[in-house]
């Protein structure tokens, strides 16, 4: 894949995220990825797995832009192999596949060493709404599934992490690195909002803090030192937590809660995205690693 094609893809996705963030009203803040996450995680029905990393927000945006109801995506060949046909004239959506090529080399001293070469390849996928001959039950939105069951699953998910979660009356939620604990308001301090119950708002907040918690040195040791300012470090980490919470909300069918403290990072995110078209890719990768880590803690 040429460097020009890579850069075009990076820039296209970055521009989409910029457009999304520029629509956010900081005075009346709603999570920028909430409406996207409500569509559920994008799934490949042929592998049974959800897409990962930057492909999640990419496919969310494609689905919303094109008005697709389904969250099922596959390549032209995958649809064809299953007896379904992509309709003539339908345009596919671009996703990215990362792979590390390992090459065995020998040093001048005769010692064996391995060279790791990151490889990136673009794929074109089509949504189930673009094909004929495929029937499936669409993933229902959160408000059409059993609320009690979803909240019980969210509660069990958080408990299985064995994180030190402390409930203290108040309005602030945060992860405290020095004490390695999460501070979250009492459940009674959360209120119902237009798109979510008070309990959903509690869990979506807790997901955000669990993503922060996952980055501790003795866990994922999330390295954000390459960002040269403290403001940028915080902004990057908050974007990781915002994306990670959105991924978890989609996975567990919980509506995402607006956070006033996150709204203040919007301008920093926009500036970073305009300066670096790989910023959202790095943040998405870290968010995916955090979710993978939290999922690995489940029995």
PDB file of C-alpha atoms in Angstrom:
ATOM      1  CA  UNK A   1       0.000   0.000   0.000  1.00  0.00           C
ATOM      2  CA  UNK A   2       1.452   3.360  -1.010  1.00  0.00           C
ATOM      3  CA  UNK A   3       2.238   6.088   1.489  1.00  0.00           C
ATOM      4  CA  UNK A   4      -0.072   8.409  -0.439  1.00  0.00           C
ATOM      5  CA  UNK A   5      -3.045   6.047  -0.072  1.00  0.00           C
ATOM      6  CA  UNK A   6      -2.334   5.613   3.631  1.00  0.00           C
ATOM      7  CA  UNK A   7      -2.214   9.343   4.199  1.00  0.00           C
ATOM      8  CA  UNK A   8      -5.419   9.849   2.216  1.00  0.00           C
ATOM      9  CA  UNK A   9      -7.187   7.310   4.441  1.00  0.00           C
ATOM     10  CA  UNK A  10      -5.801   8.880   7.633  1.00  0.00           C
ATOM     11  CA  UNK A  11      -6.913  12.326   6.480  1.00  0.00           C
ATOM     12  CA  UNK A  12     -10.377  11.201   5.364  1.00  0.00           C
ATOM     13  CA  UNK A  13     -11.168   9.607   8.725  1.00  0.00           C
ATOM     14  CA  UNK A  14      -9.613  12.501  10.636  1.00  0.00           C
ATOM     15  CA  UNK A  15     -11.760  14.975   8.697  1.00  0.00           C
ATOM     16  CA  UNK A  16     -14.879  12.970   9.562  1.00  0.00           C
ATOM     17  CA  UNK A  17     -14.000  13.048  13.276  1.00  0.00           C
ATOM     18  CA  UNK A  18     -13.278  16.779  13.081  1.00  0.00           C
ATOM     19  CA  UNK A  19     -16.694  17.365  11.500  1.00  0.00           C
ATOM     20  CA  UNK A  20     -18.303  15.283  14.255  1.00  0.00           C
ATOM     21  CA  UNK A  21     -16.543  17.199  17.037  1.00  0.00           C
ATOM     22  CA  UNK A  22     -17.230  20.598  15.494  1.00  0.00           C
ATOM     23  CA  UNK A  23     -20.948  19.878  15.823  1.00  0.00           C
ATOM     24  CA  UNK A  24     -20.643  19.407  19.593  1.00  0.00           C
ATOM     25  CA  UNK A  25     -22.219  22.205  21.595  1.00  0.00           C
ATOM     26  CA  UNK A  26     -19.915  22.660  24.578  1.00  0.00           C
ATOM     27  CA  UNK A  27     -22.592  24.692  26.386  1.00  0.00           C
ATOM     28  CA  UNK A  28     -25.100  21.825  26.078  1.00  0.00           C
ATOM     29  CA  UNK A  29     -22.682  18.921  25.907  1.00  0.00           C
ATOM     30  CA  UNK A  30     -23.576  15.488  24.626  1.00  0.00           C
ATOM     31  CA  UNK A  31     -20.931  12.764  24.168  1.00  0.00           C
ATOM     32  CA  UNK A  32     -19.701  13.053  20.551  1.00  0.00           C
ATOM     33  CA  UNK A  33     -19.698   9.280  20.075  1.00  0.00           C
ATOM     34  CA  UNK A  34     -22.935   8.517  21.945  1.00  0.00           C
ATOM     35  CA  UNK A  35     -25.271   8.492  18.942  1.00  0.00           C
ATOM     36  CA  UNK A  36     -22.743   6.368  17.048  1.00  0.00           C
ATOM     37  CA  UNK A  37     -22.326   3.871  19.899  1.00  0.00           C
ATOM     38  CA  UNK A  38     -26.101   3.483  20.126  1.00  0.00           C
ATOM     39  CA  UNK A  39     -25.890   1.577  16.841  1.00  0.00           C
ATOM     40  CA  UNK A  40     -24.071  -1.279  18.586  1.00  0.00           C
ATOM     41  CA  UNK A  41     -20.603  -2.586  17.795  1.00  0.00           C
ATOM     42  CA  UNK A  42     -20.018  -3.232  14.077  1.00  0.00           C
ATOM     43  CA  UNK A  43     -19.899  -6.992  13.528  1.00  0.00           C
ATOM     44  CA  UNK A  44     -18.605  -9.314  10.851  1.00  0.00           C
ATOM     45  CA  UNK A  45     -21.355 -11.986  10.765  1.00  0.00           C
ATOM     46  CA  UNK A  46     -19.055 -14.477   9.032  1.00  0.00           C
ATOM     47  CA  UNK A  47     -16.380 -14.476  11.740  1.00  0.00           C
ATOM     48  CA  UNK A  48     -18.786 -13.691  14.567  1.00  0.00           C
ATOM     49  CA  UNK A  49     -16.390 -11.022  15.832  1.00  0.00           C
ATOM     50  CA  UNK A  50     -16.752  -7.281  16.181  1.00  0.00           C
ATOM     51  CA  UNK A  51     -14.413  -4.947  14.331  1.00  0.00           C
ATOM     52  CA  UNK A  52     -11.672  -3.341  16.424  1.00  0.00           C
ATOM     53  CA  UNK A  53      -9.725  -0.108  16.888  1.00  0.00           C
ATOM     54  CA  UNK A  54     -10.281   2.742  14.461  1.00  0.00           C
ATOM     55  CA  UNK A  55     -12.610   0.514  12.441  1.00  0.00           C
ATOM     56  CA  UNK A  56     -15.284   0.877  15.130  1.00  0.00           C
ATOM     57  CA  UNK A  57     -15.749   4.673  14.808  1.00  0.00           C
ATOM     58  CA  UNK A  58     -15.137   4.387  11.049  1.00  0.00           C
ATOM     59  CA  UNK A  59     -17.995   1.943  10.549  1.00  0.00           C
ATOM     60  CA  UNK A  60     -20.176   3.830  13.015  1.00  0.00           C
ATOM     61  CA  UNK A  61     -19.786   6.952  10.915  1.00  0.00           C
ATOM     62  CA  UNK A  62     -20.367   5.120   7.644  1.00  0.00           C
ATOM     63  CA  UNK A  63     -23.493   3.519   9.082  1.00  0.00           C
ATOM     64  CA  UNK A  64     -24.874   6.836  10.279  1.00  0.00           C
ATOM     65  CA  UNK A  65     -23.940   8.762   7.130  1.00  0.00           C
ATOM     66  CA  UNK A  66     -25.559   6.225   4.804  1.00  0.00           C
ATOM     67  CA  UNK A  67     -28.581   5.548   6.991  1.00  0.00           C
ATOM     68  CA  UNK A  68     -27.918   1.832   7.388  1.00  0.00           C
ATOM     69  CA  UNK A  69     -29.979   0.033  10.011  1.00  0.00           C
ATOM     70  CA  UNK A  70     -27.691  -2.985  10.205  1.00  0.00           C
ATOM     71  CA  UNK A  71     -24.381  -3.153  12.046  1.00  0.00           C
ATOM     72  CA  UNK A  72     -23.262  -6.198  10.011  1.00  0.00           C
ATOM     73  CA  UNK A  73     -20.356  -5.693   7.604  1.00  0.00           C
ATOM     74  CA  UNK A  74     -18.383  -7.980   5.326  1.00  0.00           C
ATOM     75  CA  UNK A  75     -16.177  -7.967   2.252  1.00  0.00           C
ATOM     76  CA  UNK A  76     -17.596  -8.525  -1.230  1.00  0.00           C
ATOM     77  CA  UNK A  77     -16.130 -12.042  -1.243  1.00  0.00           C
ATOM     78  CA  UNK A  78     -17.533 -12.913   2.161  1.00  0.00           C
ATOM     79  CA  UNK A  79     -21.051 -11.932   1.086  1.00  0.00           C
ATOM     80  CA  UNK A  80     -20.684 -13.837  -2.185  1.00  0.00           C
ATOM     81  CA  UNK A  81     -19.370 -16.965  -0.459  1.00  0.00           C
ATOM     82  CA  UNK A  82     -22.500 -17.000   1.685  1.00  0.00           C
ATOM     83  CA  UNK A  83     -24.809 -16.740  -1.314  1.00  0.00           C
ATOM     84  CA  UNK A  84     -25.592 -13.055  -0.848  1.00  0.00           C
ATOM     85  CA  UNK A  85     -25.003 -10.482  -3.573  1.00  0.00           C
ATOM     86  CA  UNK A  86     -23.871  -6.902  -3.217  1.00  0.00           C
ATOM     87  CA  UNK A  87     -26.319  -4.872  -5.277  1.00  0.00           C
ATOM     88  CA  UNK A  88     -24.998  -3.296  -8.452  1.00  0.00           C
ATOM     89  CA  UNK A  89     -23.904   0.312  -7.965  1.00  0.00           C
ATOM     90  CA  UNK A  90     -23.419   0.018  -4.194  1.00  0.00           C
ATOM     91  CA  UNK A  91     -20.263   1.699  -2.894  1.00  0.00           C
ATOM     92  CA  UNK A  92     -18.212   0.002  -0.230  1.00  0.00           C
ATOM     93  CA  UNK A  93     -16.700   1.524   2.918  1.00  0.00           C
ATOM     94  CA  UNK A  94     -12.987   1.527   3.675  1.00  0.00           C
ATOM     95  CA  UNK A  95     -11.540  -0.039   6.817  1.00  0.00           C
ATOM     96  CA  UNK A  96      -7.975  -0.769   7.813  1.00  0.00           C
ATOM     97  CA  UNK A  97      -6.165  -3.963   8.794  1.00  0.00           C
ATOM     98  CA  UNK A  98      -2.928  -3.855  10.775  1.00  0.00           C
ATOM     99  CA  UNK A  99      -0.405  -6.655  10.795  1.00  0.00           C
ATOM    100  CA  UNK A 100       3.145  -6.902  12.077  1.00  0.00           C
ATOM    101  CA  UNK A 101       5.589  -8.637   9.776  1.00  0.00           C
ATOM    102  CA  UNK A 102       8.347 -10.432  11.710  1.00  0.00           C
ATOM    103  CA  UNK A 103      11.663 -10.922   9.906  1.00  0.00           C
ATOM    104  CA  UNK A 104      14.532 -12.962  11.324  1.00  0.00           C
ATOM    105  CA  UNK A 105      17.875 -11.205  10.825  1.00  0.00           C
ATOM    106  CA  UNK A 106      21.430 -11.759  11.901  1.00  0.00           C
ATOM    107  CA  UNK A 107      23.510  -9.026  13.495  1.00  0.00           C
ATOM    108  CA  UNK A 108      27.120  -8.308  12.423  1.00  0.00           C
ATOM    109  CA  UNK A 109      28.162 -10.256  15.537  1.00  0.00           C
ATOM    110  CA  UNK A 110      26.313 -13.317  14.290  1.00  0.00           C
ATOM    111  CA  UNK A 111      23.515 -13.031  16.817  1.00  0.00           C
ATOM    112  CA  UNK A 112      19.901 -13.672  15.796  1.00  0.00           C
ATOM    113  CA  UNK A 113      17.478 -10.776  16.025  1.00  0.00           C
ATOM    114  CA  UNK A 114      13.932 -10.132  14.940  1.00  0.00           C
ATOM    115  CA  UNK A 115      12.773  -7.089  13.023  1.00  0.00           C
ATOM    116  CA  UNK A 116       9.172  -6.003  13.451  1.00  0.00           C
ATOM    117  CA  UNK A 117       7.656  -4.178  10.489  1.00  0.00           C
ATOM    118  CA  UNK A 118       4.144  -2.736  10.881  1.00  0.00           C
ATOM    119  CA  UNK A 119       1.992  -3.280   7.813  1.00  0.00           C
ATOM    120  CA  UNK A 120      -1.253  -1.554   6.980  1.00  0.00           C
ATOM    121  CA  UNK A 121      -3.744  -2.716   4.394  1.00  0.00           C
ATOM    122  CA  UNK A 122      -7.042  -1.177   3.358  1.00  0.00           C
ATOM    123  CA  UNK A 123     -10.139  -3.287   2.833  1.00  0.00           C
ATOM    124  CA  UNK A 124     -13.540  -2.480   1.384  1.00  0.00           C
ATOM    125  CA  UNK A 125     -16.585  -3.766   3.239  1.00  0.00           C
ATOM    126  CA  UNK A 126     -20.295  -3.608   2.520  1.00  0.00           C
ATOM    127  CA  UNK A 127     -23.172  -3.300   4.948  1.00  0.00           C
ATOM    128  CA  UNK A 128     -25.919  -5.943   5.111  1.00  0.00           C
ATOM    129  CA  UNK A 129     -28.336  -3.273   3.871  1.00  0.00           C
ATOM    130  CA  UNK A 130     -26.384  -3.202   0.601  1.00  0.00           C
ATOM    131  CA  UNK A 131     -26.845  -6.861  -0.252  1.00  0.00           C
ATOM    132  CA  UNK A 132     -29.613  -9.175  -1.395  1.00  0.00           C
ATOM    133  CA  UNK A 133     -30.053 -12.744  -0.188  1.00  0.00           C
ATOM    134  CA  UNK A 134     -29.095 -12.184   3.449  1.00  0.00           C
ATOM    135  CA  UNK A 135     -31.560 -12.200   6.302  1.00  0.00           C
ATOM    136  CA  UNK A 136     -30.726 -11.586   9.909  1.00  0.00           C
ATOM    137  CA  UNK A 137     -32.153  -9.986  12.990  1.00  0.00           C
ATOM    138  CA  UNK A 138     -30.748  -6.504  13.406  1.00  0.00           C
ATOM    139  CA  UNK A 139     -29.066  -5.717  16.717  1.00  0.00           C
ATOM    140  CA  UNK A 140     -31.749  -3.928  18.719  1.00  0.00           C
ATOM    141  CA  UNK A 141     -30.977  -0.477  20.127  1.00  0.00           C
ATOM    142  CA  UNK A 142     -30.544  -0.227  23.921  1.00  0.00           C
ATOM    143  CA  UNK A 143     -34.056   1.112  24.526  1.00  0.00           C
ATOM    144  CA  UNK A 144     -35.556  -1.973  22.870  1.00  0.00           C
ATOM    145  CA  UNK A 145     -33.755  -4.560  24.995  1.00  0.00           C
ATOM    146  CA  UNK A 146     -34.338  -5.656  28.581  1.00  0.00           C
ATOM    147  CA  UNK A 147     -33.094  -2.801  30.765  1.00  0.00           C
ATOM    148  CA  UNK A 148     -32.790  -4.873  33.950  1.00  0.00           C
ATOM    149  CA  UNK A 149     -30.738  -7.517  32.166  1.00  0.00           C
ATOM    150  CA  UNK A 150     -28.441  -4.925  30.587  1.00  0.00           C
ATOM    151  CA  UNK A 151     -27.828  -3.186  33.893  1.00  0.00           C
ATOM    152  CA  UNK A 152     -27.132  -6.483  35.648  1.00  0.00           C
ATOM    153  CA  UNK A 153     -24.583  -7.365  32.951  1.00  0.00           C
ATOM    154  CA  UNK A 154     -22.933  -3.955  33.291  1.00  0.00           C
ATOM    155  CA  UNK A 155     -22.758  -4.346  37.068  1.00  0.00           C
ATOM    156  CA  UNK A 156     -21.195  -7.800  36.793  1.00  0.00           C
ATOM    157  CA  UNK A 157     -18.735  -6.572  34.155  1.00  0.00           C
ATOM    158  CA  UNK A 158     -17.472  -3.810  36.450  1.00  0.00           C
ATOM    159  CA  UNK A 159     -17.327  -6.121  39.482  1.00  0.00           C
ATOM    160  CA  UNK A 160     -15.290  -8.707  37.573  1.00  0.00           C
ATOM    161  CA  UNK A 161     -12.464  -6.196  37.061  1.00  0.00           C
ATOM    162  CA  UNK A 162     -11.843  -6.187  40.837  1.00  0.00           C
ATOM    163  CA  UNK A 163     -11.077  -2.485  40.578  1.00  0.00           C
ATOM    164  CA  UNK A 164     -11.163  -0.529  43.836  1.00  0.00           C
ATOM    165  CA  UNK A 165     -14.348   1.469  43.256  1.00  0.00           C
ATOM    166  CA  UNK A 166     -15.257   3.899  46.013  1.00  0.00           C
ATOM    167  CA  UNK A 167     -18.658   5.542  46.186  1.00  0.00           C
ATOM    168  CA  UNK A 168     -18.691   8.978  47.757  1.00  0.00           C
ATOM    169  CA  UNK A 169     -21.523  11.472  47.607  1.00  0.00           C
ATOM    170  CA  UNK A 170     -20.775  14.328  45.253  1.00  0.00           C
ATOM    171  CA  UNK A 171     -20.585  15.161  41.581  1.00  0.00           C
ATOM    172  CA  UNK A 172     -17.045  14.174  40.617  1.00  0.00           C
ATOM    173  CA  UNK A 173     -15.926  10.906  39.072  1.00  0.00           C
ATOM    174  CA  UNK A 174     -12.234  10.199  38.536  1.00  0.00           C
ATOM    175  CA  UNK A 175      -9.460   7.638  38.700  1.00  0.00           C
ATOM    176  CA  UNK A 176      -6.824   8.447  41.354  1.00  0.00           C
ATOM    177  CA  UNK A 177      -3.486   6.959  40.165  1.00  0.00           C
ATOM    178  CA  UNK A 178      -1.578   7.447  43.423  1.00  0.00           C
ATOM    179  CA  UNK A 179      -4.116   5.389  45.353  1.00  0.00           C
ATOM    180  CA  UNK A 180      -5.067   3.222  42.382  1.00  0.00           C
ATOM    181  CA  UNK A 181      -8.772   3.600  43.002  1.00  0.00           C
ATOM    182  CA  UNK A 182     -11.819   4.949  41.215  1.00  0.00           C
ATOM    183  CA  UNK A 183     -13.958   7.586  42.861  1.00  0.00           C
ATOM    184  CA  UNK A 184     -17.529   7.684  41.631  1.00  0.00           C
ATOM    185  CA  UNK A 185     -20.596   9.428  43.073  1.00  0.00           C
ATOM    186  CA  UNK A 186     -23.276   7.403  44.821  1.00  0.00           C
ATOM    187  CA  UNK A 187     -25.827   5.888  42.458  1.00  0.00           C
ATOM    188  CA  UNK A 188     -28.501   8.153  43.949  1.00  0.00           C
ATOM    189  CA  UNK A 189     -26.521  11.184  42.734  1.00  0.00           C
ATOM    190  CA  UNK A 190     -27.131  10.257  39.095  1.00  0.00           C
ATOM    191  CA  UNK A 191     -30.256  11.464  37.349  1.00  0.00           C
ATOM    192  CA  UNK A 192     -32.234  10.352  34.338  1.00  0.00           C
ATOM    193  CA  UNK A 193     -31.468  12.173  31.089  1.00  0.00           C
ATOM    194  CA  UNK A 194     -33.295  12.326  27.783  1.00  0.00           C
ATOM    195  CA  UNK A 195     -31.607   9.226  26.347  1.00  0.00           C
ATOM    196  CA  UNK A 196     -30.625   7.213  29.407  1.00  0.00           C
ATOM    197  CA  UNK A 197     -31.774   6.098  32.825  1.00  0.00           C
ATOM    198  CA  UNK A 198     -29.960   7.241  35.958  1.00  0.00           C
ATOM    199  CA  UNK A 199     -28.473   3.744  36.311  1.00  0.00           C
ATOM    200  CA  UNK A 200     -27.203   3.752  32.723  1.00  0.00           C
ATOM    201  CA  UNK A 201     -25.593   7.124  33.368  1.00  0.00           C
ATOM    202  CA  UNK A 202     -23.859   5.645  36.401  1.00  0.00           C
ATOM    203  CA  UNK A 203     -22.427   2.705  34.449  1.00  0.00           C
ATOM    204  CA  UNK A 204     -21.328   4.737  31.429  1.00  0.00           C
ATOM    205  CA  UNK A 205     -19.454   7.027  33.831  1.00  0.00           C
ATOM    206  CA  UNK A 206     -17.876   4.027  35.516  1.00  0.00           C
ATOM    207  CA  UNK A 207     -16.811   2.607  32.115  1.00  0.00           C
ATOM    208  CA  UNK A 208     -14.976   5.869  31.422  1.00  0.00           C
ATOM    209  CA  UNK A 209     -13.068   5.604  34.701  1.00  0.00           C
ATOM    210  CA  UNK A 210     -12.305   1.920  34.195  1.00  0.00           C
ATOM    211  CA  UNK A 211     -10.597   2.794  30.915  1.00  0.00           C
ATOM    212  CA  UNK A 212      -8.427   5.288  32.837  1.00  0.00           C
ATOM    213  CA  UNK A 213      -7.794   2.583  35.471  1.00  0.00           C
ATOM    214  CA  UNK A 214      -6.640   0.134  32.802  1.00  0.00           C
ATOM    215  CA  UNK A 215      -3.775   2.432  31.816  1.00  0.00           C
ATOM    216  CA  UNK A 216      -1.954   2.206  35.161  1.00  0.00           C
ATOM    217  CA  UNK A 217       1.782   1.271  34.999  1.00  0.00           C
ATOM    218  CA  UNK A 218       1.151  -2.221  36.422  1.00  0.00           C
ATOM    219  CA  UNK A 219      -1.637  -2.833  33.902  1.00  0.00           C
ATOM    220  CA  UNK A 220      -1.364  -1.526  30.330  1.00  0.00           C
ATOM    221  CA  UNK A 221       1.203   1.143  31.195  1.00  0.00           C
ATOM    222  CA  UNK A 222      -0.307   3.522  28.686  1.00  0.00           C
ATOM    223  CA  UNK A 223       2.560   5.640  27.356  1.00  0.00           C
ATOM    224  CA  UNK A 224       1.545   9.151  26.435  1.00  0.00           C
ATOM    225  CA  UNK A 225       4.976  10.683  26.997  1.00  0.00           C
ATOM    226  CA  UNK A 226       5.384  11.408  23.311  1.00  0.00           C
ATOM    227  CA  UNK A 227       2.905  14.246  23.627  1.00  0.00           C
ATOM    228  CA  UNK A 228       5.027  17.224  24.550  1.00  0.00           C
ATOM    229  CA  UNK A 229       2.668  19.139  26.799  1.00  0.00           C
ATOM    230  CA  UNK A 230       0.772  18.231  29.942  1.00  0.00           C
ATOM    231  CA  UNK A 231      -2.401  19.644  28.396  1.00  0.00           C
ATOM    232  CA  UNK A 232      -1.982  17.345  25.407  1.00  0.00           C
ATOM    233  CA  UNK A 233      -1.340  14.340  27.643  1.00  0.00           C
ATOM    234  CA  UNK A 234      -4.594  14.888  29.490  1.00  0.00           C
ATOM    235  CA  UNK A 235      -6.491  15.539  26.264  1.00  0.00           C
ATOM    236  CA  UNK A 236      -5.164  12.356  24.673  1.00  0.00           C
ATOM    237  CA  UNK A 237      -5.974  10.237  27.731  1.00  0.00           C
ATOM    238  CA  UNK A 238      -9.476  11.708  27.887  1.00  0.00           C
ATOM    239  CA  UNK A 239     -10.053  10.862  24.230  1.00  0.00           C
ATOM    240  CA  UNK A 240      -8.911   7.290  24.917  1.00  0.00           C
ATOM    241  CA  UNK A 241     -11.349   7.083  27.844  1.00  0.00           C
ATOM    242  CA  UNK A 242     -14.175   8.682  25.825  1.00  0.00           C
ATOM    243  CA  UNK A 243     -13.712   6.212  22.970  1.00  0.00           C
ATOM    244  CA  UNK A 244     -13.222   3.258  25.320  1.00  0.00           C
ATOM    245  CA  UNK A 245     -16.412   4.131  27.196  1.00  0.00           C
ATOM    246  CA  UNK A 246     -18.270   4.390  23.887  1.00  0.00           C
ATOM    247  CA  UNK A 247     -16.959   0.947  22.851  1.00  0.00           C
ATOM    248  CA  UNK A 248     -18.085  -0.544  26.179  1.00  0.00           C
ATOM    249  CA  UNK A 249     -21.465   1.173  26.041  1.00  0.00           C
ATOM    250  CA  UNK A 250     -22.000  -0.298  22.583  1.00  0.00           C
ATOM    251  CA  UNK A 251     -20.842  -3.731  23.729  1.00  0.00           C
ATOM    252  CA  UNK A 252     -23.070  -3.814  26.810  1.00  0.00           C
ATOM    253  CA  UNK A 253     -25.966  -1.833  25.288  1.00  0.00           C
ATOM    254  CA  UNK A 254     -25.751   1.047  27.748  1.00  0.00           C
ATOM    255  CA  UNK A 255     -26.512   4.630  26.702  1.00  0.00           C
ATOM    256  CA  UNK A 256     -23.522   6.937  27.117  1.00  0.00           C
ATOM    257  CA  UNK A 257     -23.637   9.689  29.724  1.00  0.00           C
ATOM    258  CA  UNK A 258     -22.563  13.306  29.056  1.00  0.00           C
ATOM    259  CA  UNK A 259     -19.574  14.462  31.119  1.00  0.00           C
ATOM    260  CA  UNK A 260     -18.967  18.164  31.657  1.00  0.00           C
ATOM    261  CA  UNK A 261     -15.291  17.566  32.411  1.00  0.00           C
ATOM    262  CA  UNK A 262     -14.810  15.910  29.016  1.00  0.00           C
ATOM    263  CA  UNK A 263     -16.461  18.741  27.096  1.00  0.00           C
ATOM    264  CA  UNK A 264     -13.552  21.042  27.887  1.00  0.00           C
ATOM    265  CA  UNK A 265     -11.209  18.789  25.904  1.00  0.00           C
ATOM    266  CA  UNK A 266     -13.104  19.222  22.626  1.00  0.00           C
ATOM    267  CA  UNK A 267     -10.972  22.178  21.510  1.00  0.00           C
ATOM    268  CA  UNK A 268      -7.759  20.333  22.350  1.00  0.00           C
ATOM    269  CA  UNK A 269      -8.925  17.297  20.386  1.00  0.00           C
ATOM    270  CA  UNK A 270      -9.794  19.436  17.398  1.00  0.00           C
ATOM    271  CA  UNK A 271      -6.403  21.128  17.462  1.00  0.00           C
ATOM    272  CA  UNK A 272      -4.598  17.805  17.791  1.00  0.00           C
ATOM    273  CA  UNK A 273      -6.594  16.261  14.939  1.00  0.00           C
ATOM    274  CA  UNK A 274      -5.860  19.220  12.665  1.00  0.00           C
ATOM    275  CA  UNK A 275      -2.149  18.987  13.477  1.00  0.00           C
ATOM    276  CA  UNK A 276      -1.812  15.209  13.273  1.00  0.00           C
ATOM    277  CA  UNK A 277      -3.991  12.971  11.101  1.00  0.00           C
ATOM    278  CA  UNK A 278      -2.859   9.880  13.040  1.00  0.00           C
ATOM    279  CA  UNK A 279      -4.023  11.214  16.427  1.00  0.00           C
ATOM    280  CA  UNK A 280      -7.453   9.535  16.311  1.00  0.00           C
ATOM    281  CA  UNK A 281      -5.855   6.278  15.129  1.00  0.00           C
ATOM    282  CA  UNK A 282      -3.504   6.163  18.129  1.00  0.00           C
ATOM    283  CA  UNK A 283      -6.310   7.021  20.532  1.00  0.00           C
ATOM    284  CA  UNK A 284      -8.620   4.379  19.022  1.00  0.00           C
ATOM    285  CA  UNK A 285      -5.879   1.766  19.256  1.00  0.00           C
ATOM    286  CA  UNK A 286      -5.306   2.551  22.932  1.00  0.00           C
ATOM    287  CA  UNK A 287      -9.055   2.518  23.632  1.00  0.00           C
ATOM    288  CA  UNK A 288      -9.373  -0.878  21.946  1.00  0.00           C
ATOM    289  CA  UNK A 289      -6.480  -2.224  24.048  1.00  0.00           C
ATOM    290  CA  UNK A 290      -8.182  -0.948  27.196  1.00  0.00           C
ATOM    291  CA  UNK A 291     -11.467  -2.649  26.292  1.00  0.00           C
ATOM    292  CA  UNK A 292      -9.617  -5.850  25.402  1.00  0.00           C
ATOM    293  CA  UNK A 293      -7.876  -5.738  28.785  1.00  0.00           C
ATOM    294  CA  UNK A 294     -11.164  -5.225  30.665  1.00  0.00           C
ATOM    295  CA  UNK A 295     -12.845  -7.981  28.676  1.00  0.00           C
ATOM    296  CA  UNK A 296      -9.980 -10.347  29.541  1.00  0.00           C
ATOM    297  CA  UNK A 297     -10.821  -9.868  33.234  1.00  0.00           C
ATOM    298  CA  UNK A 298     -14.271 -11.352  32.665  1.00  0.00           C
ATOM    299  CA  UNK A 299     -14.698 -15.052  33.594  1.00  0.00           C
TER     300      UNK A 299
END
